[in-house]
Coordinates of C-alpha atoms (C1' of nucleotides) in Angstrom, one line a residue:
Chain A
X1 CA -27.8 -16.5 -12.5
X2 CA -26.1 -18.0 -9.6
X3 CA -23.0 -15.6 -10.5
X4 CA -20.9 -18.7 -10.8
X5 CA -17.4 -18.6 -8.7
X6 CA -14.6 -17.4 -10.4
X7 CA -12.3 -20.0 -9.1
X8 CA -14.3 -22.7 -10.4
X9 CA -15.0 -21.1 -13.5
X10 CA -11.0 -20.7 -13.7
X11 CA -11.0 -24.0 -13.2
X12 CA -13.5 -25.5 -15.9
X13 CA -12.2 -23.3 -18.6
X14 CA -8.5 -25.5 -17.6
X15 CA -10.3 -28.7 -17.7
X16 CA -12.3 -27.2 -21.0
X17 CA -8.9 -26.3 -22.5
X18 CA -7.5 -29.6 -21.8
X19 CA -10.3 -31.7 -23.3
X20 CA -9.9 -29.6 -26.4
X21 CA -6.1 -30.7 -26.4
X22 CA -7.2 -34.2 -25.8
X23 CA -9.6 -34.6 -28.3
X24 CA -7.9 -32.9 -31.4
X25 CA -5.1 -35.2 -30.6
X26 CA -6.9 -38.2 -30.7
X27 CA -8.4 -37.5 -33.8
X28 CA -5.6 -36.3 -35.5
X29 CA -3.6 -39.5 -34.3
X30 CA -7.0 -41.7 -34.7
X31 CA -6.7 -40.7 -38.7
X32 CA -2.8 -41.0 -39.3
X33 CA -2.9 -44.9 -37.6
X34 CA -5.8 -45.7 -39.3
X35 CA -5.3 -45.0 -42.6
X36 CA -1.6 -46.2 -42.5
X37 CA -1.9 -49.5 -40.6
X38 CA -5.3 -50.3 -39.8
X39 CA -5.3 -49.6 -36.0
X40 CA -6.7 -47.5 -34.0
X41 CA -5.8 -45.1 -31.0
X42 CA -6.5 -47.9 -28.5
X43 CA -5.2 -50.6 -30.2
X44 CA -1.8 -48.8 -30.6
X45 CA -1.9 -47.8 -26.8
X46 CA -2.6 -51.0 -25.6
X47 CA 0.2 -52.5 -27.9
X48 CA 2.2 -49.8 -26.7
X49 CA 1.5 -50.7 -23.0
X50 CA 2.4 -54.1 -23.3
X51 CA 5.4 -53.4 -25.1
X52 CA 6.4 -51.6 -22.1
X53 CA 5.9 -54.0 -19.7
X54 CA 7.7 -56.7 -22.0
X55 CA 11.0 -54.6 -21.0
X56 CA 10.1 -55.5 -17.7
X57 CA 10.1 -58.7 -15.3
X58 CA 7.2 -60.6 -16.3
X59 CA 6.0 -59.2 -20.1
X60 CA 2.7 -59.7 -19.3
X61 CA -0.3 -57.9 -18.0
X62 CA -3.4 -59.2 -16.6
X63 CA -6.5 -57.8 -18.3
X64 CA -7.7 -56.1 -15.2
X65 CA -4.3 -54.1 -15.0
X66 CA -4.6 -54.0 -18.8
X67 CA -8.2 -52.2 -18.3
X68 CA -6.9 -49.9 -15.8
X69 CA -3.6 -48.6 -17.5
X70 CA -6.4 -47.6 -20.8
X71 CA -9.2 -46.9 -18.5
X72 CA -11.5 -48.9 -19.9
X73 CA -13.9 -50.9 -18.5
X74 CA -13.2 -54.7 -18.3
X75 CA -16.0 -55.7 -20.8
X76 CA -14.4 -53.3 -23.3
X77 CA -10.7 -54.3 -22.7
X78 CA -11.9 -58.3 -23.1
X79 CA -13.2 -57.5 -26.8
X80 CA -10.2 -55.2 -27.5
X81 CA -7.7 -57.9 -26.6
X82 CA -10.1 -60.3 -28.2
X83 CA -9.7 -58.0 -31.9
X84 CA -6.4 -57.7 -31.3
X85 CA -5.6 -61.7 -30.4
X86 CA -7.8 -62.4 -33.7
X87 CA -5.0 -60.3 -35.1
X88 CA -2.2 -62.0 -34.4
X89 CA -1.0 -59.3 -32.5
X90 CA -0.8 -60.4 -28.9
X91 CA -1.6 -64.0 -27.2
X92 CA -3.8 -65.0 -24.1
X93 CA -2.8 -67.7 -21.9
X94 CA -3.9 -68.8 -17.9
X95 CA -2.0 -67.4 -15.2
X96 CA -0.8 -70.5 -13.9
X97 CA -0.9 -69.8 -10.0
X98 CA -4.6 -68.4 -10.4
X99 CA -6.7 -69.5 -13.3
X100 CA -9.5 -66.6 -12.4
X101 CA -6.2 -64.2 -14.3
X102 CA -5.7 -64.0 -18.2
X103 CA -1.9 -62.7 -19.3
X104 CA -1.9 -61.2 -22.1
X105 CA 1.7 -60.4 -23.7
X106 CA 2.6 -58.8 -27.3
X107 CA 3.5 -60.9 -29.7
X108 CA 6.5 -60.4 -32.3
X109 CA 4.0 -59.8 -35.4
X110 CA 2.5 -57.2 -32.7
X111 CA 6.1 -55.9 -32.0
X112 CA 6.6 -55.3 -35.4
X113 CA 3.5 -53.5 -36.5
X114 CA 4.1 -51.3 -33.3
X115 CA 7.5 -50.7 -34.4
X116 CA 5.8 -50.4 -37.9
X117 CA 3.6 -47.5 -36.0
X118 CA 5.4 -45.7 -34.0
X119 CA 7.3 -43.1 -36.0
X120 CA 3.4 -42.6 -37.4
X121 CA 2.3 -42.0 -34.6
X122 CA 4.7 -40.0 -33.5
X123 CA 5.0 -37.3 -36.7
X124 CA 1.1 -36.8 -36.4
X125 CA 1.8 -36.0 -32.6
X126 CA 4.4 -33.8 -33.1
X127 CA 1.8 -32.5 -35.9
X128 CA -1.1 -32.2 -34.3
X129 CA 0.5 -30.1 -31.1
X130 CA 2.4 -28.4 -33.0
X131 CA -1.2 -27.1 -34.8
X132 CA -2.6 -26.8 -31.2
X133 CA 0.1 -24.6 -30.3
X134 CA -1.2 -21.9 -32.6
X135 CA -4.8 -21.3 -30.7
X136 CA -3.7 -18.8 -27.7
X137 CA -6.3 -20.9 -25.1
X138 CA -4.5 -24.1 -26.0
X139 CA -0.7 -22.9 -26.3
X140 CA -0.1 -23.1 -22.4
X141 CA -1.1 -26.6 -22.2
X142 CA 0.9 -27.8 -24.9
X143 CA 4.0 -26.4 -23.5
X144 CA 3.1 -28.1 -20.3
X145 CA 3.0 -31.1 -22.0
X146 CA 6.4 -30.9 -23.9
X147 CA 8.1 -29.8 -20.6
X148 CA 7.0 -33.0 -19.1
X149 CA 10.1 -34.8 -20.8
X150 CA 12.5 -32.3 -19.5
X151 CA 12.3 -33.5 -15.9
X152 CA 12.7 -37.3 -17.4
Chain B
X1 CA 14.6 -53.2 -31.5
X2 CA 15.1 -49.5 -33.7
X3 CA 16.2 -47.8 -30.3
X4 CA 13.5 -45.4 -30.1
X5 CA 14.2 -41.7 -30.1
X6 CA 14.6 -40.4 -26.9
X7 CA 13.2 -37.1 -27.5
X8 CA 10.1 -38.5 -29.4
X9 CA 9.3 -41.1 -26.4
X10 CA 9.4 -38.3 -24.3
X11 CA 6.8 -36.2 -25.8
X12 CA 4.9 -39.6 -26.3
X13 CA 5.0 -40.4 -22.6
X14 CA 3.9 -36.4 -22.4
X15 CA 0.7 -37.4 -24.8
X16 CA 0.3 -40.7 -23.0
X17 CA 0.1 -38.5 -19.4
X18 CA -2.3 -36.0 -20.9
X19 CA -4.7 -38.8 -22.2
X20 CA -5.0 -40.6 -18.8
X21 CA -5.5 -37.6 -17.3
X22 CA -8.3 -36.6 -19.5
X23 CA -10.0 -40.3 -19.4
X24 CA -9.8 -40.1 -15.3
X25 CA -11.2 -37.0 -14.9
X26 CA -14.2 -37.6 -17.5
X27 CA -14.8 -41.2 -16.4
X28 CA -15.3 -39.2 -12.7
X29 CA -17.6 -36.5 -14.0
X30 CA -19.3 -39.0 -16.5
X31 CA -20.2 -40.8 -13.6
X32 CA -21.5 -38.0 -11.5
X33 CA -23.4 -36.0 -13.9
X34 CA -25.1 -39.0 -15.4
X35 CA -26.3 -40.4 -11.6
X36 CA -27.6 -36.7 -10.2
X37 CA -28.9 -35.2 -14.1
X38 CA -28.9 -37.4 -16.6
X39 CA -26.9 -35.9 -18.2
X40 CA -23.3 -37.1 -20.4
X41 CA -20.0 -35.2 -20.1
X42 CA -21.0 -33.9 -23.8
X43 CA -24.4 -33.0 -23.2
X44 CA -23.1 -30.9 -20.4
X45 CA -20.4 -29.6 -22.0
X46 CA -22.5 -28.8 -25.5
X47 CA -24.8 -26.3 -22.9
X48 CA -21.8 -24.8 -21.2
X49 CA -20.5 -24.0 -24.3
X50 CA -23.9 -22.7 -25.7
X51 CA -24.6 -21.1 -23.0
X52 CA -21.0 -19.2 -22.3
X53 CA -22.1 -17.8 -26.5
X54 CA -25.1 -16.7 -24.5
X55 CA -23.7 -13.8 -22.8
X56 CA -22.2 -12.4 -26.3
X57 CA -23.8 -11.3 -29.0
X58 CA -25.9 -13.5 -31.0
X59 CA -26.8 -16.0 -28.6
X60 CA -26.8 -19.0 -31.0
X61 CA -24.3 -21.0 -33.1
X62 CA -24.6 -22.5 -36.0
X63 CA -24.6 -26.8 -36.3
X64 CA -21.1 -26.8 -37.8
X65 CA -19.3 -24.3 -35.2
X66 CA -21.0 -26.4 -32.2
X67 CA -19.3 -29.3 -33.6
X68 CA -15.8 -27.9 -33.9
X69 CA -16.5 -26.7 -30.6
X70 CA -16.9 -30.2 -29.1
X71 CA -14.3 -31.6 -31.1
X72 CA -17.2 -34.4 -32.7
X73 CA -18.8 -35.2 -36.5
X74 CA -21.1 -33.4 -38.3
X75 CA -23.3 -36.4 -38.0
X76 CA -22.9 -36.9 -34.2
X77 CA -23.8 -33.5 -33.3
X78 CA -26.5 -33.7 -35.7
X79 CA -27.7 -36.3 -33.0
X80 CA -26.4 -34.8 -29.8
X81 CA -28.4 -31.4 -30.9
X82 CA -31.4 -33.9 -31.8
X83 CA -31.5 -35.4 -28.2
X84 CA -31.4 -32.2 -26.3
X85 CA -33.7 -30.5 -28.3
X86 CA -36.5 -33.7 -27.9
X87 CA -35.5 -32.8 -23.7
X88 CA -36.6 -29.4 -24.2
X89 CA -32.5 -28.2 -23.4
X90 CA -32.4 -26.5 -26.7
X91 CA -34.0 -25.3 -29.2
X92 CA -33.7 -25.2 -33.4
X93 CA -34.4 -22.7 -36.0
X94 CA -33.2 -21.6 -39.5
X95 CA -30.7 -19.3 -40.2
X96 CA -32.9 -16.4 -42.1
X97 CA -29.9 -15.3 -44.3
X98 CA -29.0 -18.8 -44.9
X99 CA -31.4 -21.2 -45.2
X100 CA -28.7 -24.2 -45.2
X101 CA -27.3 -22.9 -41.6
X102 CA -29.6 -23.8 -38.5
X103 CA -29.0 -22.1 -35.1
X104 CA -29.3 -23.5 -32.1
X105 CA -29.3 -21.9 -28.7
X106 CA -30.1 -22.9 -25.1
X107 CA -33.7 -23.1 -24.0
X108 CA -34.7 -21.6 -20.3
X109 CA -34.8 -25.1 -18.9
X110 CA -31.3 -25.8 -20.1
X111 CA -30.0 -22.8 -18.5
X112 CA -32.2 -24.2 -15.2
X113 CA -30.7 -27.6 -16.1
X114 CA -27.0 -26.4 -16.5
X115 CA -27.3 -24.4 -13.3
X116 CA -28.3 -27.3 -11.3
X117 CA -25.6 -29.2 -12.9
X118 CA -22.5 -26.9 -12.6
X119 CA -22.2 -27.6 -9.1
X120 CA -21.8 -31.2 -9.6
X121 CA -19.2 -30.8 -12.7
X122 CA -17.2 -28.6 -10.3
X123 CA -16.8 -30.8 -7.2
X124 CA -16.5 -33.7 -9.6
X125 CA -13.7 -32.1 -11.4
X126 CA -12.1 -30.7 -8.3
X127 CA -12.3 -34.0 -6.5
X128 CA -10.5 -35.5 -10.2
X129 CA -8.0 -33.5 -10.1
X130 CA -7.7 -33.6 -6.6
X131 CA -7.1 -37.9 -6.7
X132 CA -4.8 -37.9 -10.1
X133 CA -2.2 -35.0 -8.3
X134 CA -1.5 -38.2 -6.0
X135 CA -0.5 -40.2 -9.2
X136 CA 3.3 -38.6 -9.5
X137 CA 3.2 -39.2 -13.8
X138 CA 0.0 -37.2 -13.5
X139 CA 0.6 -34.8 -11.2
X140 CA 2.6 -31.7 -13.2
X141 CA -0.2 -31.7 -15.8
X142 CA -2.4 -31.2 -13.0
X143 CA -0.3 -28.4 -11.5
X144 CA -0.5 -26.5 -15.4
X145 CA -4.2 -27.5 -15.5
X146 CA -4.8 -25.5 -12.3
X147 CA -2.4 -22.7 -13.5
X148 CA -3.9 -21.9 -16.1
X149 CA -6.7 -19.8 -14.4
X150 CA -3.4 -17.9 -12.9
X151 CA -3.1 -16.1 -15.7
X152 CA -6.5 -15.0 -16.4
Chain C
dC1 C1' -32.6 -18.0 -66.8
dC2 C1' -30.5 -22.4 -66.1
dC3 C1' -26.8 -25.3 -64.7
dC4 C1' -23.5 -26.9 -61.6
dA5 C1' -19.9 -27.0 -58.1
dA6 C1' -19.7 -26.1 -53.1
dC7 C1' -21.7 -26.1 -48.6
dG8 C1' -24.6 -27.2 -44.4
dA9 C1' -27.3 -30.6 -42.3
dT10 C1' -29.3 -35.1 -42.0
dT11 C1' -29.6 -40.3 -42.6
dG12 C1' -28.0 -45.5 -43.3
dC13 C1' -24.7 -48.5 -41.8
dG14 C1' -21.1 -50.7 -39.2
dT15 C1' -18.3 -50.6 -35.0
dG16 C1' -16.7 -49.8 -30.2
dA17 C1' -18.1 -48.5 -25.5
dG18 C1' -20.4 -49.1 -20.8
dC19 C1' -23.7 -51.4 -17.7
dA20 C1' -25.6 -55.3 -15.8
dA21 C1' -26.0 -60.2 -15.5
dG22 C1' -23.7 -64.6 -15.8
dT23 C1' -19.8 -68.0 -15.2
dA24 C1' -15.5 -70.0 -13.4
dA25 C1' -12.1 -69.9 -9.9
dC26 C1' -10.2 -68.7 -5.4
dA27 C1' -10.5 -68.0 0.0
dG28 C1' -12.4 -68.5 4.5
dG29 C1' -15.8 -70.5 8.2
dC30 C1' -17.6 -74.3 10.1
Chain D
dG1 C1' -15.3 -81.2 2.6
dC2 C1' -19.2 -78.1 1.6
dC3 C1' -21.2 -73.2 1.5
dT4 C1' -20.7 -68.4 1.1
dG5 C1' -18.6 -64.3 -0.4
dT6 C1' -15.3 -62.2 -3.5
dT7 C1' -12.6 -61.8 -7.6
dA8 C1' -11.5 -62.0 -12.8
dC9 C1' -13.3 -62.4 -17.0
dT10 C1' -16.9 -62.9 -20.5
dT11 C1' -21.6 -62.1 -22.8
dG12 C1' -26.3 -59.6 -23.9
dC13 C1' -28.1 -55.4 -24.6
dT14 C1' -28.3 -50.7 -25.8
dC15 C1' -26.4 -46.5 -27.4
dA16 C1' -23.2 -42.8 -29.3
dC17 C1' -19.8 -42.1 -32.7
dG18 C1' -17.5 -41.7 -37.6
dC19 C1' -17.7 -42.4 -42.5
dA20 C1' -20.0 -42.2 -46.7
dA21 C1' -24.0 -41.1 -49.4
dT22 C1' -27.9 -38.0 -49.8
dC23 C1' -31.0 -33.9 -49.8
dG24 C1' -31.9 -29.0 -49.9
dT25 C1' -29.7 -24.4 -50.5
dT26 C1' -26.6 -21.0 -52.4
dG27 C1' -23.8 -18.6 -55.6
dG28 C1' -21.2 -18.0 -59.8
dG29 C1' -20.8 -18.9 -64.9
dG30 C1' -22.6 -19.4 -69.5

DNA sequence: CCCCAACGATTGCGTGAGCAAGTAACAGGC
DNA sequence: GCCTGTTACTTGCTCACGCAATCGTTGGGG
């Protein structure tokens, strides 16, 4: 039986919890996007991502930094910029001081589907916690997660 | 540019926080489960979670309550059942009441399997959680991730 | 008793993911 | 100026997932 530690256990039930969170999310999300504009959770975090940098200095991302901020692997990020190039909804070009780097940057058709997007996105998050705030083991959690904003 | 609403980006930046958490640490205990058992993240987690219904009363669950336990399709834990049994993790048999439902409950060598493998989920997760508390965006989920056993 | 709507589980099909191997471009030693 | 090692991205292969259609079972009318 190996009367498993009770710290650890403590421990896996949090990171149990939190997967739970995670995945009813996701789903939730996954159905609302895809139904209502043809993307999917990836797609819309990646545009998402980009969108954010575009505030920034340069507006673009290499795909390796791209791959990271999703946590994807590189083979996967290079087809899901790929789909989404095919799209219309971002553009590849050379990084001039290194041709080994790809930029990738949003473009406006992506802008606007994103802005297209977002308040769907955002309803079926506010949904989808809102129903995870019902089940007692998940209810913590979610509060932690609304409470993130409050230190913004 | 539709301004976004400050309170909805909030909670999405909370969602986006909770997601790379949850990808980080699974990617980490993907990676050390699979190398030292063979085993996925959902493999693992589909014993825990047969196993933790174990200790209670019946001992088995029935196909549809394992998936809404996992969070997956009907169809995909169809498979993942499938693939355990054919290891010898699990075993299958009708519901005697209800000849639609089919039980399925955790074989000795799973428990063997799972016991051997707890260790390794645990350090894995530790050292996940561990690394992302560094990351400053990640690190209050981490802190209500590890407070939740607090209040157990 | 038979029929039929509902339910649980499985199967066919298409798609996205990771790993490993391959290619192109940089960087340093000699 | 090559040759070697490393980096950034892509491609081949395999596999797990979700959706939709299907099969077997159950239970409630007529």
């Amino acid at each position: 039986m190996t009367a498993t530690d009770p710290a650890l256990t403590a421990l896996a039930q949090g990171w149990r919890a939190l997967s739970l969170l995670h995945e009813k999310i996701e789903a939730h999300i996954e159905r609302a996007l895809q139904s209502k504009h043809g993307l999917s959770v990836r797609e819309y975090s990646l545009l998402e991502t980009l969108s954010r940098q575009h505030d920034g200095p340069g507006g673009h991302l290499q795909m390796k930094q791209v791959a990271d901020a999703v946590v994807l692997s590189q083979s996967a990020t290079t087809r899901l910029v790929t789909r989404l190039e095919e799209r219309g909804l971002l553009t590849r070009y050379l990084c001039p001081t290194d041709r080994r780097g790809i930029y990738t940057d949003v473009s406006p058709a992506g802008l606007a589907l994103l802005a297209e997007a977002r308040p769907t996105n955002d309803a079926a998050l506010r949904e989808a916690l809102d129903q995870a705030a019902r089940d007692p083991q998940l209810a913590p959690l979610v509060e932690a997660v609304e409470s993130l904003h409050a230190r913004a």
